[in-house]
Structures are given as structure tokens and as C-alpha cells.
XYZ file of C-alpha atoms in Angstrom:
530
model
C -39.652 -11.410 -96.376
C -38.439 -13.059 -99.197
C -38.873 -16.899 -99.133
C -36.498 -18.905 -101.640
C -37.775 -21.940 -103.379
C -35.061 -24.728 -102.067
C -34.359 -25.500 -105.693
C -32.488 -22.148 -105.559
C -30.182 -24.006 -103.627
C -29.946 -27.862 -104.934
C -31.138 -30.232 -107.236
C -33.721 -32.624 -106.409
C -33.173 -35.031 -109.222
C -29.981 -35.932 -110.697
C -32.247 -36.386 -114.036
C -32.719 -32.978 -114.377
C -29.276 -31.255 -113.977
C -26.684 -31.554 -116.508
C -23.350 -33.790 -116.252
C -20.865 -31.655 -117.912
C -21.168 -27.995 -118.747
C -18.318 -25.862 -120.383
C -19.684 -22.337 -121.137
C -18.250 -19.012 -121.817
C -19.182 -16.477 -119.400
C -20.271 -12.927 -120.429
C -19.629 -9.780 -117.830
C -22.377 -7.504 -117.344
C -20.424 -4.755 -115.930
C -16.726 -4.003 -115.006
C -13.758 -5.740 -116.305
C -12.296 -9.255 -115.217
C -8.586 -7.885 -113.920
C -5.641 -8.911 -116.630
C -3.640 -10.600 -114.145
C -6.558 -12.700 -113.054
C -4.947 -15.962 -114.605
C -5.995 -19.556 -112.997
C -9.079 -21.597 -111.713
C -11.364 -21.599 -109.060
C -12.538 -24.744 -108.123
C -15.766 -25.118 -106.003
C -17.373 -28.089 -104.825
C -20.302 -29.324 -102.827
C -23.570 -31.886 -102.751
C -25.403 -31.434 -105.886
C -27.814 -34.694 -105.955
C -30.233 -35.238 -103.204
C -32.790 -37.810 -105.115
C -32.187 -41.153 -106.965
C -35.155 -42.618 -108.136
C -37.568 -43.025 -105.191
C -34.929 -42.193 -102.359
C -34.286 -38.836 -101.182
C -30.683 -37.873 -98.659
C -31.867 -36.497 -95.472
C -28.944 -34.072 -94.922
C -27.642 -31.631 -97.159
C -24.311 -32.791 -96.796
C -24.900 -36.194 -97.712
C -25.699 -34.915 -101.479
C -23.529 -36.100 -104.614
C -20.649 -34.429 -105.118
C -20.912 -31.507 -108.307
C -17.901 -29.698 -108.942
C -17.780 -26.503 -110.348
C -14.565 -24.355 -112.022
C -14.409 -20.644 -113.054
C -11.257 -20.254 -115.279
C -9.763 -17.014 -115.904
C -7.489 -16.401 -118.743
C -6.837 -12.912 -120.628
C -9.776 -11.038 -118.859
C -12.377 -14.041 -119.855
C -14.076 -16.599 -117.775
C -14.997 -20.231 -118.606
C -17.272 -21.938 -116.541
C -17.678 -25.868 -116.087
C -19.570 -28.104 -114.077
C -19.554 -32.099 -113.540
C -20.550 -34.711 -111.062
C -17.686 -36.563 -109.097
C -18.112 -40.060 -110.830
C -17.394 -41.866 -107.577
C -18.144 -45.356 -106.530
C -20.743 -44.207 -104.393
C -22.230 -42.173 -107.768
C -21.949 -45.533 -109.698
C -23.506 -47.481 -107.369
C -26.494 -45.195 -106.434
C -27.168 -44.460 -109.958
C -26.852 -48.082 -111.157
C -29.343 -49.153 -108.739
C -31.373 -45.964 -109.668
C -31.864 -45.420 -105.694
C -29.257 -44.651 -102.476
C -27.530 -47.835 -101.722
C -24.804 -46.076 -99.853
C -25.078 -44.725 -96.613
C -23.974 -40.638 -95.878
C -23.577 -39.605 -92.378
C -27.068 -37.843 -92.024
C -28.699 -40.647 -94.070
C -28.473 -44.687 -93.762
C -29.156 -46.545 -96.511
C -31.055 -49.783 -96.175
C -31.552 -52.514 -98.813
C -34.035 -52.722 -101.423
C -37.069 -54.666 -99.643
C -37.528 -57.196 -102.611
C -33.636 -58.455 -101.976
C -33.439 -61.603 -100.462
C -31.861 -62.687 -96.476
C -28.583 -63.092 -97.552
C -28.358 -60.040 -99.250
C -29.506 -58.042 -96.236
C -27.452 -59.718 -93.986
C -24.414 -58.946 -95.777
C -25.512 -55.269 -96.461
C -25.649 -55.433 -91.920
C -22.468 -56.554 -91.676
C -21.100 -53.934 -93.792
C -22.484 -51.494 -92.093
C -21.791 -52.668 -88.579
C -17.925 -52.058 -89.642
C -18.815 -49.575 -92.181
C -16.667 -49.192 -95.551
C -17.346 -45.094 -95.680
C -18.471 -43.403 -98.594
C -15.857 -42.420 -101.509
C -18.525 -38.942 -102.113
C -16.020 -36.244 -101.651
C -18.299 -33.227 -101.685
C -16.979 -31.068 -98.847
C -13.884 -29.280 -100.696
C -10.943 -29.699 -102.926
C -7.683 -30.514 -101.912
C -3.909 -30.681 -103.110
C -1.113 -33.171 -102.317
C 1.900 -33.214 -104.347
C 0.875 -32.228 -107.352
C -2.618 -33.775 -107.693
C -5.978 -32.362 -106.596
C -8.516 -34.255 -104.866
C -12.244 -34.229 -103.566
C -12.419 -34.818 -100.441
C -15.125 -35.261 -97.586
C -13.977 -36.492 -94.385
C -13.795 -40.255 -94.473
C -10.965 -42.484 -95.606
C -11.201 -41.763 -98.921
C -10.318 -39.066 -101.305
C -10.835 -38.851 -105.242
C -8.155 -37.700 -107.614
C -9.631 -35.238 -110.169
C -8.194 -33.680 -113.402
C -8.808 -30.000 -112.188
C -9.223 -28.381 -115.952
C -11.758 -30.999 -117.320
C -13.262 -32.590 -114.052
C -12.721 -35.657 -114.898
C -12.646 -38.055 -111.947
C -9.886 -40.162 -111.599
C -8.195 -42.483 -108.850
C -9.907 -43.624 -105.878
C -7.581 -43.215 -102.947
C -7.649 -44.769 -99.435
C -5.616 -42.750 -96.690
C -5.413 -46.553 -94.741
C -3.564 -47.867 -97.465
C -0.678 -45.666 -96.189
C -1.567 -43.928 -92.726
C -3.984 -45.691 -90.074
C -6.805 -43.481 -90.217
C -10.373 -43.934 -90.553
C -11.202 -39.994 -90.742
C -9.264 -37.290 -92.093
C -10.098 -33.603 -92.223
C -10.804 -31.631 -95.523
C -8.871 -28.665 -94.466
C -5.155 -29.554 -94.621
C -2.500 -26.475 -94.570
C 0.403 -25.790 -96.739
C 4.036 -24.625 -96.018
C 5.659 -22.323 -98.557
C 7.508 -25.542 -100.005
C 4.375 -27.119 -100.564
C 3.913 -29.437 -98.072
C 0.625 -30.326 -96.992
C -0.170 -30.920 -92.878
C -3.719 -32.447 -91.830
C -5.173 -34.183 -88.945
C -6.952 -37.985 -89.452
C -9.147 -40.280 -86.277
C -7.477 -43.468 -85.960
C -10.232 -45.296 -84.345
C -9.332 -48.267 -81.823
C -6.293 -49.315 -84.323
C -3.832 -51.563 -81.938
C -6.863 -51.226 -78.878
C -6.129 -47.411 -79.154
C -7.962 -44.066 -80.301
C -5.851 -41.437 -81.683
C -5.341 -38.548 -83.282
C -2.747 -38.450 -86.019
C -1.228 -35.359 -87.463
C 0.360 -35.940 -91.092
C 2.436 -34.447 -93.582
C 2.284 -35.241 -97.254
C 5.407 -33.822 -98.811
C 5.678 -31.987 -102.060
C 6.844 -33.766 -104.918
C 10.634 -34.514 -104.886
C 12.924 -33.721 -107.584
C 13.304 -37.882 -107.949
C 9.749 -38.267 -108.295
C 9.016 -35.030 -110.500
C 7.229 -36.613 -114.277
C 6.887 -39.897 -112.657
C 3.224 -41.278 -111.699
C 3.672 -41.793 -107.782
C 0.598 -41.978 -105.275
C 0.445 -38.428 -103.442
C 0.351 -40.197 -100.253
C 3.503 -42.393 -101.137
C 5.860 -40.372 -98.734
C 3.352 -39.834 -96.495
C 4.487 -38.786 -92.437
C 2.837 -39.284 -89.527
C 4.757 -36.592 -87.226
C 2.409 -36.753 -84.163
C 0.361 -38.313 -82.244
C -2.241 -37.495 -79.722
C -3.835 -40.013 -77.550
C -8.189 -39.684 -77.447
C -9.297 -38.072 -74.146
C -11.954 -40.867 -74.253
C -11.240 -44.296 -75.759
C -14.103 -44.871 -77.908
C -15.516 -40.799 -78.139
C -12.849 -38.966 -80.141
C -13.839 -35.302 -80.734
C -14.779 -34.196 -84.056
C -11.964 -32.119 -85.728
C -13.034 -30.243 -89.292
C -9.675 -28.284 -89.380
C -6.739 -27.313 -87.448
C -4.571 -23.966 -86.774
C -1.145 -23.791 -88.307
C 1.939 -21.429 -87.551
C 5.643 -21.389 -88.388
C 6.430 -23.807 -85.603
C 3.279 -25.297 -84.624
C 0.460 -26.979 -85.299
C -2.720 -26.305 -83.043
C -5.338 -28.966 -82.537
C -8.331 -28.206 -80.454
C -9.978 -31.301 -78.735
C -13.641 -30.041 -78.088
C -16.214 -31.699 -76.276
C -18.177 -32.745 -79.676
C -17.612 -36.525 -79.707
C -18.330 -39.133 -82.083
C -19.603 -42.115 -79.874
C -17.975 -45.352 -81.709
C -20.191 -47.756 -80.024
C -23.166 -46.188 -81.055
C -21.919 -46.010 -84.454
C -21.376 -49.419 -84.616
C -25.167 -50.462 -83.971
C -26.538 -47.218 -85.968
C -27.519 -49.414 -88.622
C -29.148 -51.877 -86.572
C -30.854 -49.494 -84.491
C -32.324 -47.651 -87.421
C -30.680 -44.094 -87.207
C -28.463 -42.359 -88.885
C -24.221 -41.948 -87.846
C -24.944 -38.385 -87.402
C -27.259 -39.123 -84.505
C -24.235 -40.740 -82.834
C -22.118 -37.101 -82.831
C -23.027 -35.739 -79.288
C -22.144 -32.512 -77.839
C -21.320 -32.859 -74.148
C -21.699 -28.801 -72.378
C -20.440 -29.378 -68.960
C -16.937 -30.765 -70.275
C -14.096 -28.315 -71.243
C -11.985 -27.878 -74.607
C -8.522 -28.872 -74.490
C -6.368 -27.175 -76.590
C -3.191 -29.011 -78.226
C -0.025 -27.070 -79.183
C 2.589 -29.123 -80.806
C 5.644 -28.759 -82.354
C 5.790 -28.864 -86.013
C 9.719 -30.112 -85.797
C 9.810 -32.282 -82.964
C 5.842 -34.171 -83.112
C 5.915 -33.348 -79.149
C 3.355 -31.451 -77.370
C 4.495 -28.598 -75.508
C 4.657 -28.927 -71.643
C 1.668 -26.795 -70.855
C -1.823 -27.623 -70.667
C -4.383 -25.420 -72.296
C -8.158 -25.684 -71.674
C -11.158 -23.659 -72.009
C -14.811 -23.495 -71.924
C -17.056 -26.021 -74.097
C -17.483 -24.870 -77.512
C -17.861 -26.367 -81.130
C -15.462 -25.713 -83.729
C -15.429 -25.860 -87.352
C -13.474 -23.841 -89.028
C -9.491 -22.103 -88.008
C -9.188 -18.921 -89.547
C -5.736 -18.304 -88.971
C -2.935 -18.469 -86.311
C 0.511 -16.989 -85.748
C 3.318 -16.565 -83.091
C 4.012 -13.160 -81.409
C 6.981 -13.079 -78.442
C 6.341 -16.000 -76.027
C 2.792 -16.267 -77.526
C 1.092 -18.242 -80.008
C -2.581 -16.757 -80.977
C -5.084 -18.534 -82.909
C -8.681 -17.281 -84.119
C -11.443 -19.962 -84.920
C -14.891 -19.463 -85.402
C -16.961 -21.070 -82.811
C -20.625 -21.863 -81.459
C -21.996 -22.274 -78.075
C -23.691 -26.078 -79.154
C -24.190 -28.640 -81.992
C -27.262 -27.189 -83.226
C -25.441 -26.123 -86.592
C -25.376 -29.619 -88.037
C -28.958 -29.981 -87.559
C -29.844 -26.813 -89.047
C -28.594 -28.471 -92.926
C -31.340 -31.151 -92.560
C -32.924 -30.680 -95.686
C -36.659 -30.561 -93.979
C -34.879 -27.624 -91.971
C -33.519 -25.607 -95.002
C -36.527 -25.639 -96.585
C -38.293 -23.180 -93.917
C -37.571 -19.936 -94.520
C -34.933 -17.737 -92.502
C -37.463 -16.452 -90.255
C -38.391 -20.153 -88.955
C -34.732 -21.016 -88.649
C -33.918 -18.236 -86.103
C -35.299 -19.632 -82.922
C -33.000 -22.911 -83.491
C -29.938 -21.390 -84.834
C -26.732 -21.239 -83.440
C -24.926 -17.650 -84.373
C -21.396 -18.237 -84.264
C -18.482 -16.330 -83.012
C -15.237 -15.198 -84.122
C -13.080 -15.624 -81.326
C -9.348 -15.136 -80.375
C -7.121 -17.043 -78.248
C -3.751 -16.452 -76.889
C -1.423 -19.334 -75.434
C 1.350 -18.544 -73.649
C 4.225 -20.756 -74.805
C 7.369 -19.599 -72.006
C 7.809 -21.580 -68.898
C 5.276 -20.587 -66.021
C 7.873 -21.568 -63.230
C 7.784 -18.850 -60.387
C 4.529 -17.027 -61.918
C 2.046 -17.305 -59.429
C -1.251 -19.415 -59.327
C -4.411 -16.984 -60.656
C -1.994 -15.049 -62.960
C -2.808 -13.690 -66.072
C 0.681 -14.787 -68.764
C -0.969 -13.370 -71.949
C 1.160 -9.744 -72.048
C -0.326 -9.115 -75.908
C -1.677 -5.524 -75.829
C -4.084 -6.011 -78.724
C -6.184 -8.882 -77.251
C -8.293 -9.097 -74.396
C -7.805 -12.940 -74.622
C -6.208 -14.637 -71.262
C -4.430 -17.336 -69.958
C -4.650 -17.984 -66.286
C -2.717 -19.998 -64.226
C -4.594 -22.567 -62.259
C -1.511 -24.656 -61.406
C 1.977 -25.275 -62.629
C 1.777 -26.422 -66.601
C -1.967 -25.586 -66.653
C -3.867 -22.602 -68.172
C -7.533 -21.553 -68.093
C -7.978 -19.718 -71.155
C -10.684 -17.156 -72.120
C -10.822 -15.904 -75.681
C -11.446 -12.775 -77.166
C -14.671 -11.940 -79.346
C -13.486 -10.178 -82.654
C -17.035 -10.440 -83.725
C -20.325 -12.375 -84.028
C -22.292 -14.132 -86.978
C -19.554 -14.887 -89.493
C -18.768 -18.246 -90.662
C -16.412 -19.497 -93.952
C -13.481 -17.512 -92.816
C -10.974 -17.046 -95.791
C -7.776 -14.864 -95.639
C -5.029 -14.182 -98.041
C -2.954 -17.641 -97.688
C 0.368 -15.591 -98.399
C -0.220 -14.603 -94.441
C -1.177 -18.245 -93.021
C 0.307 -18.826 -89.937
C 1.729 -15.075 -89.673
C 0.402 -11.651 -87.927
C -2.471 -10.789 -90.209
C -5.021 -8.449 -90.256
C -8.066 -9.106 -92.661
C -10.322 -11.952 -93.084
C -13.242 -12.372 -95.848
C -16.256 -14.486 -95.013
C -19.979 -14.598 -95.023
C -22.605 -13.491 -92.760
C -24.673 -15.825 -90.875
C -26.547 -13.868 -88.421
C -30.336 -14.712 -89.204
C -29.679 -18.115 -90.471
C -27.060 -20.725 -91.841
C -27.436 -19.920 -95.558
C -26.085 -16.469 -96.438
C -26.930 -13.403 -97.805
C -23.705 -11.440 -97.771
C -20.278 -11.623 -97.930
C -18.163 -9.269 -95.969
C -14.260 -8.331 -95.428
C -13.133 -7.837 -91.162
C -10.579 -5.995 -90.083
C -9.197 -7.760 -87.148
C -7.402 -4.437 -85.915
C -9.935 -1.821 -86.598
C -13.079 -4.410 -85.579
C -14.618 -2.791 -88.842
C -16.720 -4.660 -91.361
C -17.307 -3.821 -95.072
C -20.030 -5.945 -97.125
C -21.418 -6.882 -100.318
C -24.968 -8.409 -101.091
C -27.432 -8.073 -103.531
C -31.426 -8.379 -103.449
C -32.334 -11.912 -103.883
C -28.319 -12.790 -104.322
C -26.619 -15.828 -101.939
C -22.923 -15.782 -102.221
C -20.755 -18.693 -101.614
C -17.914 -18.644 -99.152
C -15.592 -15.713 -100.497
C -11.940 -16.717 -101.774
C -9.131 -14.144 -101.996
C -6.414 -14.074 -104.657
C -3.969 -11.517 -104.141
C -2.342 -9.711 -107.055
C 0.978 -10.573 -108.330
C 3.507 -8.304 -106.453
C 0.777 -6.631 -104.415
C 1.828 -3.619 -102.407
C -0.494 -4.781 -99.269
C -2.172 -7.737 -97.328
C -5.879 -6.924 -99.025
C -4.388 -6.012 -102.694
C -6.434 -8.864 -104.559
C -9.847 -9.448 -105.678
C -12.319 -11.220 -103.796
C -14.057 -14.086 -106.062
C -17.966 -15.310 -104.939
C -20.397 -17.608 -107.174
C -23.572 -16.114 -106.348
C -27.205 -17.647 -106.673
C -29.294 -15.524 -108.315
C -33.191 -16.003 -107.397
C -34.557 -12.920 -109.389
C -36.829 -13.856 -112.290
C -35.048 -14.062 -115.598
C -31.605 -13.398 -114.489
C -28.479 -15.510 -114.423
C -26.479 -16.488 -111.542
C -22.826 -15.005 -111.907
C -19.280 -15.095 -110.626
C -18.798 -11.623 -108.285
C -15.202 -10.715 -108.357
C -14.785 -7.544 -105.508
C -11.564 -5.387 -104.797
C -9.746 -6.933 -101.764
C -9.343 -3.110 -100.279
C -12.433 -1.543 -101.177
C -14.598 -4.145 -101.027
C -16.532 -2.833 -104.412
C -17.477 -4.687 -107.257
C -14.904 -4.897 -109.859
C -16.680 -7.494 -112.545
C -19.203 -9.746 -112.863
C -19.517 -12.872 -115.184
C -22.657 -14.349 -115.665
C -23.238 -18.310 -116.488
C -25.562 -19.361 -118.813
C -26.155 -22.461 -116.646
C -28.022 -22.526 -112.992
C -24.934 -22.644 -109.632
C -25.886 -24.055 -106.777
C -24.975 -23.655 -103.071
C -21.534 -25.597 -102.676
C -19.392 -25.994 -99.506
C -15.488 -24.794 -100.123
C -13.113 -24.350 -102.853
C -9.472 -23.565 -103.960
C -7.936 -21.658 -106.345
C -5.019 -23.046 -108.434
C -2.829 -20.044 -109.897
C -1.917 -20.407 -113.954
C 1.236 -23.081 -114.036
C 0.245 -24.755 -110.739
């Protein structure tokens, strides 16, 4: 078994990587399609040690943004660190001084008592990091590096220059926000945030960031200026809100899964004093059920029915769509919360064989929610009438259903679709195979109708989340290409961007880069002119 060194995935010291690069790539095989015009932006943690201090968790590393720009059959690669306030503070002190979810930063022992007391108070009511190392999102005409705190950082998508720091709290009372918004055909963005104990209540706020209006075109207007809170959902437990990484989205509905994977606010407030990180305040309650909220996008109100299923942990929604009197939604689900623990650096440094016993494998699950009134329907009856799924919703009592999913496949993560089909019935999904460990060595295409899978892999290579780019005026859902950046650990070989045919999943071309690539999280493709 090949054991790949951790340096293949992350930098141990910020001093060893160039802070900016712009390099033309060269193709070794195939031809980059002429119609592929635009930029793939990727984001993920890239700095794990500063001075004598190191982060404990991979998600905590400081953001390294990477772009792959395509024009006239050629590709240019750039990379740059996000110059967040967190980055500046850590680099200025030559140590980690800003706490992250999995790493608590403590004052330099040489600092005086007053400094330490102020630091303690700041962590009791935490001012979160602006180290947006999870994803790139678009609000209005602006792009932002984001994690899941109340801070996002505006960036230039061409130069990767760090620009304004934006605080959700100035526009909307959310302390935490998802890094996976949805976009409708008009360019409006929809997202969810958690408001912690605002006016004595903890709640979830679904909000809409409108596309830039005609009157604001060409003006320097904050992207969140016209943000709208479209729905407020009360938390089932005042001081333990559910963790939410993404939501489902259709033409008429938003699906929010309130799962028994929770953040204990009281423990979080005392974490610094107790000498533990904030991630230790996340708890999974396997004996509790999962509540599925179905919210009407037009009215902001929940439908009258209540939907419950067994305990599970969800990070990524795949897609959702409406079919007659049903809302169908697909998710990647886990039976426990072990995935987060797998990304502590001490665990990632182990080889895949050592991870197997602790690794929680994901399931690709399909749920179906009946939305037609259940009056006159007997208790114990399944109201799902769709012939293509075994998912069920059994009536417990009037207005309450117990839902069981259909498992479409196992060991599949980082799901992406042709986003032109977002919120609509679809067939194909692209993602990473993670059957053996959290670190993927394969990308795959899954057919939700035939339940068949196509794969791409190469010896000693580690592909990123695959992004589908549709061909202009494409003839089918899968008419386009897949883009994935690939860490190549073969001696003497460069890392590369692989381009796969969306239909056949065969390699179309690869573009090598003359700089190292690193494991990242998520990304976005920006078509030329967008």
C-alpha cells in the first residue's frame, strides 16, 4: 500500500510556499475544448503552521485560493493566500493568535495579565475568524471567500486579491452562515444562517441576497445591502442549534434538515476557560430523530406537514426537485459525526489502512416528501406514490410523517451536478469516491436512474471535488466537461488539472502546472463575462 506523506496535501509552514503565482500550464495529452472559456476558482486551507505553533485540524488552516483560467484552448494557473485579518494577525505575531473551530489559540506566556484577561473575555463571547477557507460564493456581482462564520471576504476573482471584510451581522442577525448558497435563474442567492440567542431566541434564518438591480448597476454597493430574511425557523432547543452546512432548493421550496448534530452554546462560551476547542462543543445525539423543514419560497412559511426521519449527519445536499404532489431531495448522509474527527491532522497523517476502523462511510440517500393534504388517509399508510423510488413517508398522525430514504449508493461525497438542473429533476451526479478513507483517490459519475457508476483515477494521484461545466447549447444533461485539480505524488511528475468528458467520463485533456497543488475544499466555475 502506498503511504503518501502529509506534505502531499498541505503545507506545514507558510514560509515554504510562494504567496502568489501566475503560470501558463502545458497540456501533455488531449486538447482543451475551445468553448471552455472562464475560470475555475478553488479554495481550501493552505497554511498549517506559523512560527512554533500549528493548527490541530485541517479545516482550520489559513485559506489558499487557486484559479485555473481557460481561454482559447489554453489554461493559466494562479494561487494566492487570502489576506484576512486572521492571516495578518498570525503572521504579524509569528504564531497562531486567532482561534479556529478545531484549534484554540492562547496568549503568548510572556504577555501580561491584562492582555490575558482581555483575550479571555474575547473568547467568552467570541469574535469569529475571517479565515474564509471553505468555499467561494457569489452575492450580487461580487465573489467572496467564506467559511461558516459571520465574516466573509470579498476577493477579485481574476487577481485573487483580498478586498473588503464583510460582516453578516451588520445586515442580518446571523452568527454563523452556510458556505453553500443556492442561485436561481435570475441570479438571486439563497442561504441559511443561525442566530444565537438574539432577543432570547435561537433560530435559523433563511435569507435571500438579490441580484444587482438596474439602479445599482455600475455602482459600488455592498452585496448584502438589500438582503431579505425570507423565513425564520425556531430552534428545537434554545441553546443547542443544529449544525447546517447546506440546504435543498427547488422552484417553490427550500429544504432545511434540522439534524441531531448540534452546537452546545453554553459549552462553547466556556470552551476557552476549560482549555478545549469549540469543535468539542459539537455533539451528536443518536437517540434523537431528524426533523425535515419544508419552507415555501414565496410565502416564507413552513408547510403544514411535519416530516421526521432517523438520526443522521448531513453536510452536503445533492439536489432537490418537485414531482407532482411530492418534493424529492437527495443528500449525502452519515450515521455518526466521525467524519470531522478524521480531519484532525494527527489522523490525516496516518495511512488509509489505519483510518478504516474509525472512518464513517457516507450514504447517498433519497427522500420523498408528500405535500398534498393527508386528510382522509389512514394512519400507517405510505403517501409516497412515485414508482422510481422506494423512499417512503408513513403517516403517524394527521400532519406528521415518518420518512425512510432510499439508499442510491455508498461511499460517495463532494457531490456536484449540472447546475442548470438545480432544483429540477436530474439524472447525473459527479463526486469523489471515499469508500476507504476521507481522502479520495477517485472521481466518479453516478447515474441515479440506472444506478451505474463511471470512474476516473490514476496511480498515486488524488483528485479534488469535480466541477461540471456545461457545453454551450449542450444536447443533454451531461453534455459538458468535468474539471478536477489533481495532486500527483508520483516522483518527478507535476500536479495537473484534468478535464473529463461529461458523458463518457473519459479524459479529454490534462494541463500540468509548474507549481504544487494542495488539497482544497470547494470551488466555483465562473463563465467568461459573468
